[in-house]
Amino acid sequence: MTKYDIKDKKLAAKGKLRIEWAERDMPVLSQVKEKFSQNRVLKGLKMSACLHVTAETANLVRALKAGGADVVLCASNPLSTQDDVAASLVFDYGIPVYAIKGEDNKTYFKHLTAAIEHSPVVTMDDGCDLVSAISTKYPAIARQIIGSMEETTTGVIRLKAMERDGALKFPVIAVNDAQTKNLFDNRYGTGQSTVDGIIRATDILLAGKNVVVAGYGWCGKGFALRCKGMGANVIVTEINPIKAIEAAMDGHRVMSMAEAASIGDLFCTLTGDMHVIRPEHFKKMKDGAVVCNSGHFDIEIDLIGLAKMAKKVRKNVRNFVDEYHLANGHRIHILAEGRLVNLGAAEGHPASVMDMSFSTQALATEYVVNNLGKLKARVYNVPEAIENWVATAKLKSMGITIDKLTPEQAKYLASWQEGT
Ligand SMILES: NC(=O)c1ccc[n+]([C@@H]2O[C@H](COP(=O)([O-])OP(=O)(O)OC[C@H]3O[C@@H](n4cnc5c(N)ncnc54)[C@H](O)[C@@H]3O)[C@@H](O)[C@H]2O)c1
């Protein structure tokens, strides 16, 4: 394969405009990029990143390159690539990219392999596909890796399972678990962009609709909040009793999917789990129900089960909408082939929120390099100092000033003697 595999080099000019547009809303990452271009902390570092190829990611890899990294990028999902951004990265910024929107699974894994053959010493993942392939099939590369960063909840879950099984061969930083990531990216980023993807795909009105949100973690909470704000009646399904109480006290109806199936107009899974919506649920759904997923993998909706029970499937009745006809005469509309609807049918998270996630990613990379030889083959949290730096820089960029502890308050909070 040549040093890139993208859809069309003619898209580069459009992609460059898009990357620059996103950069306007990424002041913290720009600061990191500036710092990297001066300290060149990543000089000569071979890096492979498996991330959603979006304008925001483009600005992250530009920052890594400014630090001296020799970085290549492949897609972390077959549907999430912005082809114009991929073209611009290759032709305007000299960064090899292996990603084409809508690529089949074979091409997806061919692209992943190309990123591995770059022979990285540091990797970045969104969903753990890169780390899992390197750990199982490329022992020599696994031995040379000094650290990896993981962007999403599903990836961290897989990595912790690898750590438990003794299969993790190098240190990993769970960027997803940083508050500067999940509190904002998962909640507000997924919340807004999932609504955006659904509306772009269907053009439906959310006001007055029964919206069933499966999973009340950070992503589910953000999505539920946005739907409620737009006038939808939100129903939450959960398996965790505490999250279920939280949803109920946030003012949502909470019930089982078996009960919600016949009530919902729109269903969205955000669980990181598999087969959350299955044939037994499809059978109960209203005619015209819209079903989508914003969790990492395309297994949250049992599409194989749906295909088996459907009498007929009409592909692309609109862009990113497939219509399944059931024996009872009802039609079920699946968005973005059950893949992340916010990245498949829209543009993913807004740049302003990725500013924090990707600054955290970039600074975690610097941390790995500066702590060479000190980290073990474990899943680590992002150091608090990085989180505080990112949050402080973000606040400053938003023009917000907060209070500082007075010496008296600092003393009071550190003591235990004062009481009633
Ligand atoms: N769309 C995006 O751009 C985007 C962004 C960030 C994370 N993600 C992905 O979204 C998923 C959720 O992430 P999160 O950070 O909210 O995770 P989380 O762990 O905070 O929340 C997931 C919730 O789903 C619940 N759940 C699990 N199985 C369930 C089931 N069968 N029915 C109902 N609820 C169930 C869990 O109890 C939990 O409360 C992950 O796959 C993550 O990787 C997607």
Coordinates of C-alpha atoms and ligand atoms in Angstrom, one line a residue:
M1 CA 0.0 0.0 0.0
T2 CA 1.2 3.6 -0.7
K3 CA 1.8 5.9 2.3
Y4 CA -1.9 6.6 2.5
D5 CA -5.3 5.3 1.4
I6 CA -8.0 7.9 1.3
K7 CA -11.1 8.5 -0.9
D8 CA -10.1 11.4 -3.1
K9 CA -7.2 13.9 -3.0
K10 CA -9.4 16.5 -4.7
L11 CA -11.3 16.9 -1.4
A12 CA -8.2 18.3 0.4
A13 CA -9.0 22.0 0.0
K14 CA -12.5 21.5 1.6
G15 CA -10.9 19.5 4.3
K16 CA -8.4 22.2 5.1
L17 CA -11.1 24.7 5.6
R18 CA -12.9 22.4 7.9
I19 CA -9.7 21.7 10.0
E20 CA -9.1 25.4 10.3
W21 CA -12.8 26.0 11.3
A22 CA -12.4 23.4 14.1
E23 CA -9.1 24.9 15.2
R24 CA -10.9 28.2 16.0
D25 CA -12.8 26.4 18.8
M26 CA -9.7 24.5 20.1
P27 CA -7.7 27.2 22.0
V28 CA -6.3 24.8 24.6
L29 CA -5.1 22.3 22.0
S30 CA -3.5 25.2 20.1
Q31 CA -1.6 26.1 23.3
V32 CA -0.4 22.5 23.6
K33 CA 0.6 22.6 19.9
E34 CA 2.6 25.8 20.5
K35 CA 4.3 24.3 23.5
F36 CA 5.1 21.1 21.6
S37 CA 6.6 23.0 18.7
Q38 CA 9.0 24.7 21.1
N39 CA 9.9 21.7 23.4
R40 CA 9.8 19.1 20.5
V41 CA 9.1 16.5 23.2
L42 CA 8.0 13.9 20.7
K43 CA 10.9 14.4 18.3
G44 CA 11.3 11.3 16.1
L45 CA 8.7 9.4 18.0
K46 CA 6.9 6.9 15.8
M47 CA 3.2 7.0 16.6
S48 CA 0.1 5.3 15.2
A49 CA -3.3 6.7 16.0
C50 CA -6.6 4.8 15.5
L51 CA -9.2 7.5 16.0
H52 CA -12.3 8.9 14.3
V53 CA -10.9 10.8 11.3
T54 CA -12.5 14.2 11.9
A55 CA -11.5 17.8 11.8
E56 CA -10.8 17.8 15.5
T57 CA -8.6 14.7 15.3
A58 CA -6.7 16.4 12.5
N59 CA -5.8 19.2 14.9
L60 CA -4.7 16.6 17.5
V61 CA -2.3 14.9 15.0
R62 CA -1.1 18.3 13.8
A63 CA -0.2 19.1 17.5
L64 CA 1.6 15.7 17.8
K65 CA 3.5 16.4 14.6
A66 CA 4.4 19.9 15.8
G67 CA 6.0 18.1 18.8
G68 CA 8.2 16.1 16.3
A69 CA 6.2 12.9 16.2
D70 CA 6.2 10.8 13.1
V71 CA 2.5 10.0 13.2
V72 CA 0.1 8.0 11.0
L73 CA -3.7 7.8 11.4
C74 CA -6.3 5.2 10.6
A75 CA -10.0 5.1 11.3
S76 CA -11.5 3.7 14.5
N77 CA -14.8 3.1 12.9
P78 CA -15.7 2.3 9.2
L79 CA -18.4 5.1 9.1
S80 CA -16.8 7.9 11.0
T81 CA -14.2 9.3 8.5
Q82 CA -14.5 12.7 7.0
D83 CA -13.0 12.1 3.6
D84 CA -12.1 15.7 3.0
V85 CA -10.2 15.9 6.3
A86 CA -8.3 12.7 5.5
A87 CA -7.3 14.2 2.1
S88 CA -6.1 17.5 3.6
L89 CA -4.1 15.7 6.3
V90 CA -2.2 13.8 3.6
F91 CA -1.7 16.6 1.1
D92 CA -1.6 19.8 3.2
Y93 CA 0.0 18.5 6.4
G94 CA 2.0 15.5 5.2
I95 CA 0.4 13.1 7.6
P96 CA -0.3 9.6 6.3
V97 CA -4.0 8.6 6.7
Y98 CA -5.6 5.2 6.0
A99 CA -9.3 5.8 6.2
I100 CA -12.3 5.9 3.8
K101 CA -15.9 6.7 5.0
G102 CA -18.0 3.6 4.5
E103 CA -15.1 1.2 4.1
D104 CA -16.0 -2.5 4.5
N105 CA -14.6 -4.5 7.4
K106 CA -11.8 -6.0 5.3
T107 CA -10.6 -2.5 4.3
Y108 CA -11.0 -1.3 7.9
F109 CA -8.6 -4.1 9.1
K110 CA -6.2 -3.5 6.2
H111 CA -6.0 0.1 7.3
L112 CA -5.4 -0.9 10.9
T113 CA -2.6 -3.2 9.7
A114 CA -1.0 -0.3 7.7
A115 CA -1.0 1.8 10.9
I116 CA 0.7 -1.1 12.8
E117 CA 3.2 -1.6 10.0
H118 CA 4.4 2.0 10.7
S119 CA 6.0 0.2 13.7
P120 CA 4.9 2.7 16.5
V121 CA 6.4 3.1 19.9
V122 CA 3.4 5.1 21.1
T123 CA -0.2 4.4 20.1
M124 CA -3.5 6.1 20.5
D125 CA -6.8 4.2 20.3
D126 CA -10.5 4.8 20.3
G127 CA -12.0 1.5 21.2
C128 CA -8.8 -0.6 21.7
D129 CA -8.7 -2.1 18.2
L130 CA -5.1 -1.1 17.7
V131 CA -3.8 -2.3 21.0
S132 CA -5.8 -5.5 20.8
A133 CA -4.4 -6.3 17.3
I134 CA -0.8 -5.4 18.3
S135 CA -1.0 -7.4 21.6
T136 CA -2.3 -10.6 19.9
K137 CA -0.6 -10.6 16.5
Y138 CA 2.5 -8.4 16.6
P139 CA 4.7 -9.4 19.7
A140 CA 7.8 -7.5 18.4
I141 CA 5.9 -4.3 18.1
A142 CA 4.1 -4.9 21.5
R143 CA 7.6 -5.1 23.1
Q144 CA 8.8 -1.8 21.7
I145 CA 5.7 0.2 22.8
I146 CA 6.3 2.6 25.7
G147 CA 2.7 3.6 26.1
S148 CA -0.8 4.0 24.6
M149 CA -3.7 6.4 25.1
E150 CA -7.3 5.2 25.1
E151 CA -10.1 7.6 24.2
T152 CA -13.4 5.8 24.9
T153 CA -15.3 3.9 27.6
T154 CA -15.6 0.7 25.6
G155 CA -11.8 0.7 25.0
V156 CA -11.0 1.2 28.7
I157 CA -13.4 -1.7 29.5
R158 CA -11.5 -3.9 27.0
L159 CA -8.1 -2.8 28.4
K160 CA -9.0 -3.5 32.0
A161 CA -10.1 -7.0 30.9
M162 CA -6.7 -7.4 29.2
E163 CA -4.9 -6.2 32.3
R164 CA -6.9 -8.8 34.4
D165 CA -6.0 -11.6 32.0
G166 CA -2.3 -10.6 32.0
A167 CA -2.7 -9.9 28.3
L168 CA -1.7 -6.2 28.5
K169 CA 1.9 -5.8 27.4
F170 CA 2.6 -2.1 27.9
P171 CA 1.2 0.9 29.9
V172 CA -2.0 2.5 28.8
I173 CA -3.4 5.8 29.9
A174 CA -7.2 5.8 30.3
V175 CA -7.9 9.2 28.8
N176 CA -11.6 8.4 28.7
D177 CA -11.6 8.3 32.5
A178 CA -10.3 11.8 32.9
Q179 CA -12.9 14.2 34.1
T180 CA -11.7 16.7 31.4
K181 CA -12.8 14.0 29.0
N182 CA -15.9 12.1 30.1
L183 CA -17.7 14.9 32.0
F184 CA -17.8 17.0 28.9
D185 CA -17.1 14.9 25.7
N186 CA -19.2 12.0 26.7
R187 CA -22.0 14.1 28.2
Y188 CA -22.3 17.3 26.2
G189 CA -20.5 16.2 23.1
T190 CA -22.4 12.9 22.7
G191 CA -25.6 14.5 23.9
Q192 CA -25.6 17.2 21.2
S193 CA -24.0 15.3 18.4
T194 CA -26.3 12.3 18.8
V195 CA -29.3 14.6 18.5
D196 CA -27.6 16.2 15.5
G197 CA -27.1 12.8 13.8
I198 CA -30.6 11.7 14.3
I199 CA -32.1 15.0 13.0
R200 CA -29.8 15.1 10.0
A201 CA -30.7 11.5 9.1
T202 CA -34.5 11.7 9.7
D203 CA -35.5 15.4 10.0
I204 CA -38.0 14.3 12.7
L205 CA -39.3 16.7 15.4
L206 CA -38.2 15.7 18.8
A207 CA -40.9 17.7 20.7
G208 CA -43.7 15.4 21.9
K209 CA -41.9 12.2 20.9
N210 CA -41.3 9.3 23.3
V211 CA -37.5 8.9 23.2
V212 CA -36.1 5.7 24.8
V213 CA -32.6 6.1 26.0
A214 CA -30.8 2.8 26.8
G215 CA -28.0 3.4 29.3
Y216 CA -27.8 6.3 31.7
G217 CA -24.0 6.7 31.8
W218 CA -22.3 9.9 30.8
C219 CA -23.4 9.6 27.1
G220 CA -26.9 8.6 28.0
K221 CA -27.3 11.4 30.5
G222 CA -26.2 14.0 28.0
F223 CA -28.5 12.7 25.3
A224 CA -31.5 12.4 27.6
L225 CA -30.9 16.0 28.8
R226 CA -30.8 17.4 25.3
C227 CA -33.9 15.4 24.2
K228 CA -35.8 16.6 27.3
G229 CA -34.7 20.2 26.5
M230 CA -36.2 19.8 23.0
G231 CA -39.6 18.7 24.4
A232 CA -39.3 15.0 24.1
N233 CA -40.8 12.6 26.8
V234 CA -37.7 10.7 27.8
I235 CA -37.8 7.1 28.9
V236 CA -34.6 5.5 30.3
T237 CA -33.7 1.8 30.4
E238 CA -30.9 0.6 32.7
I239 CA -29.4 -2.5 34.3
N240 CA -27.7 -0.5 37.1
P241 CA -30.1 0.3 40.0
I242 CA -28.2 3.4 41.1
K243 CA -28.2 4.9 37.6
A244 CA -31.9 4.0 37.3
I245 CA -32.7 6.0 40.5
E246 CA -30.6 8.9 39.1
A247 CA -32.6 8.9 35.9
A248 CA -35.9 8.7 37.8
M249 CA -34.8 11.7 40.1
D250 CA -33.7 13.6 37.0
G251 CA -37.3 13.5 36.0
H252 CA -37.3 10.7 33.4
R253 CA -39.5 7.7 33.3
V254 CA -37.6 4.5 33.9
M255 CA -38.7 1.0 32.8
S256 CA -37.5 -2.2 31.1
M257 CA -36.8 -2.3 27.4
A258 CA -39.6 -4.9 27.2
E259 CA -42.1 -2.3 28.4
A260 CA -40.5 0.7 26.6
A261 CA -40.5 -1.1 23.2
S262 CA -44.2 -0.5 22.5
I263 CA -44.2 3.1 23.7
G264 CA -41.1 4.6 22.0
D265 CA -41.0 6.6 18.8
L266 CA -37.3 6.9 18.8
F267 CA -34.7 4.5 20.5
C268 CA -31.1 5.2 21.1
T269 CA -28.6 2.8 22.7
L270 CA -25.6 4.3 24.6
T271 CA -24.5 1.4 26.8
G272 CA -21.3 -0.2 25.5
D273 CA -23.2 -3.5 25.8
M274 CA -24.5 -5.9 23.2
H275 CA -28.0 -6.8 21.9
V276 CA -29.7 -4.2 24.1
I277 CA -32.5 -4.0 21.5
R278 CA -33.4 -7.5 20.2
P279 CA -36.1 -9.2 18.1
E280 CA -38.4 -9.6 21.1
H281 CA -38.3 -5.7 21.3
F282 CA -38.6 -5.1 17.5
K283 CA -41.8 -7.2 17.5
K284 CA -43.5 -4.8 19.9
M285 CA -42.4 -1.5 18.3
K286 CA -44.8 0.9 16.6
D287 CA -44.9 1.3 12.8
G288 CA -42.2 3.8 11.8
A289 CA -40.1 3.5 15.0
V290 CA -36.6 4.9 14.6
V291 CA -33.8 3.0 16.2
C292 CA -30.2 4.0 16.4
N293 CA -27.0 3.6 18.5
S294 CA -24.4 6.0 19.8
G295 CA -22.3 3.5 21.7
H296 CA -18.9 2.5 20.4
F297 CA -19.6 -0.8 18.5
D298 CA -22.4 -1.7 16.2
I299 CA -23.6 -4.6 18.3
E300 CA -25.9 -2.7 20.7
I301 CA -28.8 -3.3 18.3
D302 CA -29.2 -6.9 17.2
L303 CA -29.3 -6.2 13.5
I304 CA -28.7 -9.8 12.4
G305 CA -31.8 -10.8 14.4
L306 CA -33.7 -7.9 12.8
A307 CA -32.6 -8.9 9.3
K308 CA -33.7 -12.5 10.0
M309 CA -37.2 -11.5 11.1
A310 CA -37.7 -8.8 8.4
K311 CA -39.7 -9.7 5.3
K312 CA -38.1 -6.9 3.3
V313 CA -35.3 -4.4 3.7
R314 CA -35.2 -1.1 1.8
K315 CA -31.7 0.4 2.0
N316 CA -31.2 4.2 2.1
V317 CA -34.7 5.4 2.0
R318 CA -32.9 8.6 3.1
N319 CA -29.1 8.9 3.6
F320 CA -28.2 6.7 6.6
V321 CA -31.7 5.3 7.0
D322 CA -32.6 1.7 6.3
E323 CA -36.2 0.5 6.5
Y324 CA -37.0 -3.0 7.7
H325 CA -40.5 -4.4 7.0
L326 CA -41.7 -6.8 9.6
A327 CA -44.4 -9.6 9.2
N328 CA -46.9 -7.5 11.3
G329 CA -46.7 -4.8 8.6
H330 CA -44.6 -2.4 10.8
R331 CA -41.6 -0.6 9.5
I332 CA -38.5 -0.1 11.7
H333 CA -36.0 2.5 10.6
I334 CA -32.3 1.8 11.5
L335 CA -29.9 4.8 11.3
A336 CA -26.3 4.6 10.2
E337 CA -26.3 0.8 10.0
G338 CA -26.4 0.7 13.8
R339 CA -23.0 2.4 14.1
L340 CA -22.4 5.6 16.1
V341 CA -25.1 7.8 14.7
N342 CA -23.4 11.0 15.7
L343 CA -20.3 10.2 13.7
G344 CA -22.0 8.3 10.9
A345 CA -24.8 10.7 10.1
A346 CA -23.3 13.9 11.5
E347 CA -19.9 15.3 12.3
G348 CA -19.2 13.9 15.8
H349 CA -18.6 16.1 18.7
P350 CA -18.2 19.8 18.4
A351 CA -14.6 21.1 18.4
S352 CA -15.0 23.0 21.6
V353 CA -15.5 19.8 23.6
M354 CA -12.8 17.9 21.8
D355 CA -10.5 20.7 22.7
M356 CA -10.4 19.3 26.2
S357 CA -10.3 15.6 25.3
F358 CA -7.5 16.0 22.8
S359 CA -5.4 18.3 24.9
T360 CA -5.6 15.6 27.5
Q361 CA -4.6 13.0 24.9
A362 CA -1.7 15.1 23.8
L363 CA -0.4 15.9 27.3
A364 CA -0.8 12.2 28.3
T365 CA 1.5 11.4 25.4
E366 CA 4.1 13.8 26.7
Y367 CA 3.7 12.2 30.1
V368 CA 4.3 8.7 28.7
V369 CA 7.5 10.0 27.0
N370 CA 8.7 11.8 30.1
N371 CA 8.2 8.8 32.2
L372 CA 9.9 6.3 30.0
G373 CA 10.8 3.2 32.0
K374 CA 8.8 4.1 35.0
L375 CA 5.3 2.9 34.0
K376 CA 4.3 -0.8 34.1
A377 CA 1.9 -2.8 31.9
R378 CA -1.2 -1.4 33.6
V379 CA -4.1 0.9 32.9
Y380 CA -3.3 4.3 34.4
N381 CA -5.5 7.3 35.1
V382 CA -4.5 10.7 33.6
P383 CA -2.4 12.5 36.2
E384 CA -4.4 15.1 38.1
A385 CA -1.9 17.8 37.2
I386 CA -2.8 17.4 33.5
E387 CA -6.5 17.5 34.2
N388 CA -6.1 20.7 36.2
W389 CA -3.9 22.3 33.6
V390 CA -6.5 21.5 30.8
A391 CA -9.4 22.7 32.9
T392 CA -7.7 25.9 33.9
A393 CA -6.7 26.7 30.3
K394 CA -10.2 25.9 29.1
L395 CA -11.8 28.2 31.7
K396 CA -9.4 31.0 30.8
S397 CA -10.3 30.6 27.1
M398 CA -14.0 30.9 28.1
G399 CA -13.3 34.1 29.9
I400 CA -14.4 32.6 33.2
T401 CA -12.6 33.5 36.5
I402 CA -13.2 31.4 39.6
D403 CA -12.4 32.0 43.3
K404 CA -9.2 30.9 45.0
L405 CA -9.1 29.5 48.6
T406 CA -8.1 32.1 51.1
P407 CA -5.3 31.0 53.5
E408 CA -7.9 30.8 56.2
Q409 CA -10.1 28.5 54.1
A410 CA -7.1 26.3 53.1
K411 CA -6.2 25.9 56.7
Y412 CA -9.9 25.1 57.7
L413 CA -10.3 22.5 54.9
A414 CA -7.0 20.8 55.9
S415 CA -7.9 20.5 59.6
W416 CA -10.3 18.3 61.6
Q417 CA -10.4 20.2 64.9
E418 CA -13.0 22.8 64.1
G419 CA -16.7 21.8 64.4
T420 CA -19.8 23.0 66.2
Ligands
LIG1 N1 -21.0 8.4 20.2 C1 -19.8 8.9 20.7 O1 -19.2 9.7 20.1 C2 -19.3 8.3 22.0 C3 -18.5 9.2 22.8 C4 -18.1 8.7 24.0 C5 -18.3 7.3 24.4 N2 -19.1 6.5 23.5 C6 -19.4 5.1 23.8 O2 -20.7 5.1 24.3 C7 -20.9 4.0 25.2 C8 -21.3 4.5 26.6 O3 -20.3 5.3 27.1 P1 -20.5 6.0 28.6 O4 -19.2 6.8 28.8 O5 -21.8 6.6 28.7 O6 -20.4 4.7 29.5 P2 -21.0 4.5 31.0 O7 -20.3 3.3 31.5 O8 -20.8 5.8 31.8 O9 -22.5 4.2 30.8 C9 -23.0 3.1 30.2 C10 -24.3 2.8 30.9 O10 -25.1 1.8 30.2 C11 -25.7 0.9 31.2 N3 -26.0 -0.4 30.5 C12 -25.1 -1.4 30.3 N4 -25.8 -2.4 29.7 C13 -27.1 -2.0 29.6 C14 -28.3 -2.6 29.1 N5 -28.3 -3.9 28.6 N6 -29.4 -1.9 29.1 C15 -29.5 -0.6 29.6 N7 -28.4 0.0 30.1 C16 -27.2 -0.7 30.1 C17 -24.6 0.8 32.3 O11 -25.2 0.4 33.5 C18 -24.1 2.3 32.3 O12 -24.9 3.1 33.2 C19 -19.5 3.3 25.2 O13 -19.5 2.3 24.2 C20 -18.6 4.4 24.8 O14 -17.4 3.9 24.2 C21 -19.6 7.0 22.3

